[in-house]
Short mmCIF file of C-alpha atoms in Angstrom, two decimals:
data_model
loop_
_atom_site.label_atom_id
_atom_site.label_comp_id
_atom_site.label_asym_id
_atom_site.label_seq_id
_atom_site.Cartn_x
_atom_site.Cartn_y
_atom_site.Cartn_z
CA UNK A 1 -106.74 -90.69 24.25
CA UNK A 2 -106.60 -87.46 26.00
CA UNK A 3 -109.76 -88.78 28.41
CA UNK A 4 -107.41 -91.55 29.36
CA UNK A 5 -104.15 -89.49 29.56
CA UNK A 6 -105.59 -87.20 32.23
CA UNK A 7 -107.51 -90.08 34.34
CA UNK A 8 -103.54 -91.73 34.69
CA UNK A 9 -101.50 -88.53 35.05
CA UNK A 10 -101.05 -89.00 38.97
CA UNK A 11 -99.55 -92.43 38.18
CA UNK A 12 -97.61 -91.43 35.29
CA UNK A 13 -96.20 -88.10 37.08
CA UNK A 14 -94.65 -90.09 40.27
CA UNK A 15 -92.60 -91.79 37.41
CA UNK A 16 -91.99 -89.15 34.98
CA UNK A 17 -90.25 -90.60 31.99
CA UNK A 18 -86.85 -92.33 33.83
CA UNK A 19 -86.39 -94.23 30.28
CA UNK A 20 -85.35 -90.94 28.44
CA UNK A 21 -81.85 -91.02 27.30
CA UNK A 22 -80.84 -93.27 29.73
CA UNK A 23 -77.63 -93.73 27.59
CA UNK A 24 -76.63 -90.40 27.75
CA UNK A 25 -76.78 -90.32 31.63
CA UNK A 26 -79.98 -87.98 31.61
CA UNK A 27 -82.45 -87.83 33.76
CA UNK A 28 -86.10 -88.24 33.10
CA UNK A 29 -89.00 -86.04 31.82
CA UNK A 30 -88.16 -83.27 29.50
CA UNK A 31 -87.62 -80.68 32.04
CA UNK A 32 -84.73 -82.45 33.67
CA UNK A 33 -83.86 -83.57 29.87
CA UNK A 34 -81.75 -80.63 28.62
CA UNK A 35 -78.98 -79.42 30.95
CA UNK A 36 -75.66 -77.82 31.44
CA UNK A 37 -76.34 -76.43 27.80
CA UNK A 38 -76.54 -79.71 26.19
CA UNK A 39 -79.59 -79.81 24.39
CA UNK A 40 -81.68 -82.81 22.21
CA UNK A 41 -80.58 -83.84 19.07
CA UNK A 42 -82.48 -81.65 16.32
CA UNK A 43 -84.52 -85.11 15.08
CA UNK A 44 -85.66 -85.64 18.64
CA UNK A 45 -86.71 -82.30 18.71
CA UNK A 46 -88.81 -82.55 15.56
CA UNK A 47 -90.56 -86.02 17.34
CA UNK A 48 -91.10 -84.44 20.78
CA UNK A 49 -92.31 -80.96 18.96
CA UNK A 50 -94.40 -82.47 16.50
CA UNK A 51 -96.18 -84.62 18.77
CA UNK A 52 -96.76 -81.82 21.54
CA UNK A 53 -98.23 -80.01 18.49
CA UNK A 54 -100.73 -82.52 17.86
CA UNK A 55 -101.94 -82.66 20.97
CA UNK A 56 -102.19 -79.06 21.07
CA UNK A 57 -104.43 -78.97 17.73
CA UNK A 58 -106.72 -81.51 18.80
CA UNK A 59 -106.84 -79.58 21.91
CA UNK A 60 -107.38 -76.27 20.37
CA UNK A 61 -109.66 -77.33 17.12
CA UNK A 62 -111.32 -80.10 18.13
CA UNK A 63 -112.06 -79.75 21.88
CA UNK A 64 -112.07 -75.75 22.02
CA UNK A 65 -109.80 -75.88 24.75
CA UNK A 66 -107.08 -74.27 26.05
CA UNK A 67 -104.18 -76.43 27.76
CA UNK A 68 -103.07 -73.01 29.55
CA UNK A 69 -99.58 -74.68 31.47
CA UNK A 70 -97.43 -75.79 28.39
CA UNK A 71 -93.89 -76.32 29.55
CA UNK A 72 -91.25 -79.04 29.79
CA UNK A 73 -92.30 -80.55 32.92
CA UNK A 74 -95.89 -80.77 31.60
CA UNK A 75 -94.58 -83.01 28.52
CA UNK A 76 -94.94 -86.50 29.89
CA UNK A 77 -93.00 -89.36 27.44
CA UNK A 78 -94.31 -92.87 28.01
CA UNK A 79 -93.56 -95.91 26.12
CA UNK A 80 -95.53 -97.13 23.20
CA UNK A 81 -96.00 -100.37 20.78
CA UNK A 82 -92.29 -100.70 19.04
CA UNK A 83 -90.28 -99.43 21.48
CA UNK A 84 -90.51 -95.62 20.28
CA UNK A 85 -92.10 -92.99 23.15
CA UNK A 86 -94.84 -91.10 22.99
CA UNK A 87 -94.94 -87.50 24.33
CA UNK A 88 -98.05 -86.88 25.81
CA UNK A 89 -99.46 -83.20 27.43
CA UNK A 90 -100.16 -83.18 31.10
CA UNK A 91 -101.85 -80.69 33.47
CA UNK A 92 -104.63 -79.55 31.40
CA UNK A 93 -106.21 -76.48 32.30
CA UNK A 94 -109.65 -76.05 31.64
CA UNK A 95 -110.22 -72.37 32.46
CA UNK A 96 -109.50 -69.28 30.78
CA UNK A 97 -107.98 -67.34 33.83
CA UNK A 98 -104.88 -67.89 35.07
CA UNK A 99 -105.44 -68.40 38.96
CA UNK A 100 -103.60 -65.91 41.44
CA UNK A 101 -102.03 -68.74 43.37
CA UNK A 102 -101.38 -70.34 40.63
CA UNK A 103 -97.59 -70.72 40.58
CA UNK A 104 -95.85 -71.48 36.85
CA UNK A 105 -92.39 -71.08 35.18
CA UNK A 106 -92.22 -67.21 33.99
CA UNK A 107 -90.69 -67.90 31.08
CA UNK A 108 -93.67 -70.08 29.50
CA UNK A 109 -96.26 -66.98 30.02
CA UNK A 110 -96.45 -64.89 27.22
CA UNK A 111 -96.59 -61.12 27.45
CA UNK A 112 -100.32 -61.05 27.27
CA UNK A 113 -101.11 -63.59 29.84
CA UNK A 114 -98.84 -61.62 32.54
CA UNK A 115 -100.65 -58.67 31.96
CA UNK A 116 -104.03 -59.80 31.89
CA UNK A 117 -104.01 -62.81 34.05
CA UNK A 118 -105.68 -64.34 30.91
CA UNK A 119 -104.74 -68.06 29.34
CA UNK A 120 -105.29 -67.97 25.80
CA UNK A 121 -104.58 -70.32 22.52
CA UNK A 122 -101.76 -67.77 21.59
CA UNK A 123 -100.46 -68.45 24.89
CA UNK A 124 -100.20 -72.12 24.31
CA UNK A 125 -98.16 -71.05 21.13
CA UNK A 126 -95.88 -68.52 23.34
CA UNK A 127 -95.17 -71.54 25.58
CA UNK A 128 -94.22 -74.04 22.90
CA UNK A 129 -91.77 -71.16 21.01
CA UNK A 130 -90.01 -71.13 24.63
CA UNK A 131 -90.23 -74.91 24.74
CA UNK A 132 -88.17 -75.62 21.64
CA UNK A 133 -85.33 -72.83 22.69
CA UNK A 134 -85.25 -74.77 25.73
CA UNK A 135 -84.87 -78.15 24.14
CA UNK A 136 -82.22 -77.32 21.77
CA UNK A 137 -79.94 -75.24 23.49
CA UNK A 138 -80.26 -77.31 26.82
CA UNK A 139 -81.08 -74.04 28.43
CA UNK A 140 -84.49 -74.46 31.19
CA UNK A 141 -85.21 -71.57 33.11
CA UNK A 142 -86.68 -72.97 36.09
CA UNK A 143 -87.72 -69.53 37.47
CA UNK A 144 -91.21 -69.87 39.46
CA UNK A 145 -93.03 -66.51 39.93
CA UNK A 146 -96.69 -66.05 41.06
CA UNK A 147 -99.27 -63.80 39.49
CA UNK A 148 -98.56 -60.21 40.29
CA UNK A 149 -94.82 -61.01 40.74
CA UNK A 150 -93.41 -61.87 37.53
CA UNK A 151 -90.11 -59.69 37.31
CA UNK A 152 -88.84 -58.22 34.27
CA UNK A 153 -91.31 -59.80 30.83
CA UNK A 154 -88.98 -57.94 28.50
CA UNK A 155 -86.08 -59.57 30.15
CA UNK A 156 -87.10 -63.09 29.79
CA UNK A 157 -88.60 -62.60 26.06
CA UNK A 158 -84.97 -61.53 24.81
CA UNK A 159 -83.41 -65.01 26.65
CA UNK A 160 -86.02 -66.67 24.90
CA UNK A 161 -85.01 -65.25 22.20
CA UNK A 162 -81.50 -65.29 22.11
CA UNK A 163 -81.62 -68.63 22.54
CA UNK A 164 -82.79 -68.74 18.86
CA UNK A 165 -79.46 -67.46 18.10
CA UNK A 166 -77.51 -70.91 19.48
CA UNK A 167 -79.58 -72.90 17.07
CA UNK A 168 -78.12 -74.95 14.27
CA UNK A 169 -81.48 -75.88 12.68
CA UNK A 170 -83.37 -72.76 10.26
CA UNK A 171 -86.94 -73.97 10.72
CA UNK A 172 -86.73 -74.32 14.36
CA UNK A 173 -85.56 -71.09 14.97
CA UNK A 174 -87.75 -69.28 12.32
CA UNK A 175 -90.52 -70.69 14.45
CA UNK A 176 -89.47 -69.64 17.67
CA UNK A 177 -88.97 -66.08 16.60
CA UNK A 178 -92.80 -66.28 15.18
CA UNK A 179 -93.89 -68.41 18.24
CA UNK A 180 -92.64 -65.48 20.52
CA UNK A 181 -93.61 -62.71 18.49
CA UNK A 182 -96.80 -60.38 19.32
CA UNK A 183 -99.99 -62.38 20.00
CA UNK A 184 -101.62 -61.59 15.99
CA UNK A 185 -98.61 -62.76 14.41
CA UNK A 186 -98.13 -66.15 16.29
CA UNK A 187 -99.42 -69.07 13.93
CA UNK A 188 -102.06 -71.54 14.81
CA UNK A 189 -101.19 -75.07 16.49
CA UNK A 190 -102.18 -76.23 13.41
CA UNK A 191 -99.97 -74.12 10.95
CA UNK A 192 -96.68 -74.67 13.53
CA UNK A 193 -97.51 -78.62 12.95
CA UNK A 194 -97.97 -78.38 9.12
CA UNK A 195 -94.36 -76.53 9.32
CA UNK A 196 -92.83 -78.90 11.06
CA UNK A 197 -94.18 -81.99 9.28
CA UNK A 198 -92.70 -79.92 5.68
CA UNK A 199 -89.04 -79.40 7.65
CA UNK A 200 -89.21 -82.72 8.56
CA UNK A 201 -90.40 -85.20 5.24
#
C-alpha cells in the first residue's frame, strides 16, 4: 500500500484532504486542520495518531526505512470503504542525510538531526511527539528554516513542550514528553502504537 501511496502522491497533494471537518468550517489536510488554538477532538487524535504510527512501524521494521519529513502537512487523509478516512504518510525520504537545501518546519527536527544534519528513526519519533502537541492544542508552528539556520532548538523544544501542558488527555501527553525527550529514551514506532492501542480499547 505504501508502493501505491507514493506512485499517487502528486495527485493526492493538489487536493489535500478538502473533506476534513468540513462541518466545522476547517480547511483541509492536517496542517491547515488545527488553528486559532482549536485543536482535534482527543478520539480523532487517537485515529489520525494511531494510523500515522502504523505506517511509521511498517516503515521502520519492515522496510528499514526512515520517512525523515514527518509533519502535519506530510499526513495526507483520503477516503476509504465506509465512509471513515484513512491517514496516509507522504513525502518519503529515502536517505539518511538531511539535504542542505532541504527546507522543513523547525519544529519537527529533533535536536540531533539539527546538529548533525542526520535523519534518523528517533527523529521520526521527535516529529510525531511535536505532531500530537500540534493536533491537540490547535497550535502549528509553520516556521521554515534551512539547514545551518535553524534559530534557537532549545526554544522550540520547550513550545513543544509546553504545549503538553494544554492537554486534557494523560496518555497523550505522557507520550509527547517521552517522544521529545533525549534520542535513547524516545520509544520505538512500535511501542508508541502498542500505547496508544492500550489508551484507546
Amino acid at each position: 500500500e505504501f508502493f501505491a501511496m507514493r506512485s499517487v502522491l502528486d495527485e493526492v497533494e493538489a487536493i489535500a484532504a478538502r473533506d476534513f471537518e468540513k462541518d466545522k468550517g476547517r480547511s483541509a489536510g492536517l496542517d491547515s486542520a488545527p488553528t486559532c488554538d482549536v485543536g482535534l477532538e482527543i478520539p480523532q487524535v487517537y485515529r489520525h495518531v494511531t494510523q500515522a504510527l502504523l505506517g511509521l512501524q511498517f516503515l521502520h521494521d519492515e522496510l528499514q526505512w526512515v520517512h525523515g519529513s514527518v509533519k502535519l502537512s506530510n499526513m495526507i487523509l483520503k477516503p476509504s470503504p465506509g465512509g471513515s478516512t484513512l491517514l496516509k504518510l507522504a513525502h518519503i525520504h529515502t536517505g539518511d542525510v538531511f539535504p542542505p537545501t532541504c527546507k522543513g518546519a523547525t519544529r519537527y527536527r529533533s535536536p540531533e538531526c539539527l546538529e548533525s544534519g542526520k535523519i534518523s528513526r528517533e527523529d521520526d519519533m521527535f516529529a510525531i511527539g511535536c505532531c500530537i502537541a500540534a493536533m491537540v492544542t490547535g497550535v502549528v508552528d509553520r516556521e521554515k528554516g534551512i539547514k545551518g539556520h535553524f534559530g534557537n532548538n532549545p526554544a522550540l523544544i520547550q513550545a513543544a513542550t509546553r504545549d503538553v501542558a494544554r492537554m486534557g488527555d494523560e496518555t497523550l501527553g505522557s507520550l509527547v514528553r517521552i517522544l521529545l525527550a533525549g534520542k535513547t529514551q524516545r520509544m520505538t514506532a512500535r511501542t508508541a502504537l502498542s500505547v496508544m492501542e492500550r489508551a484507546a480499547a
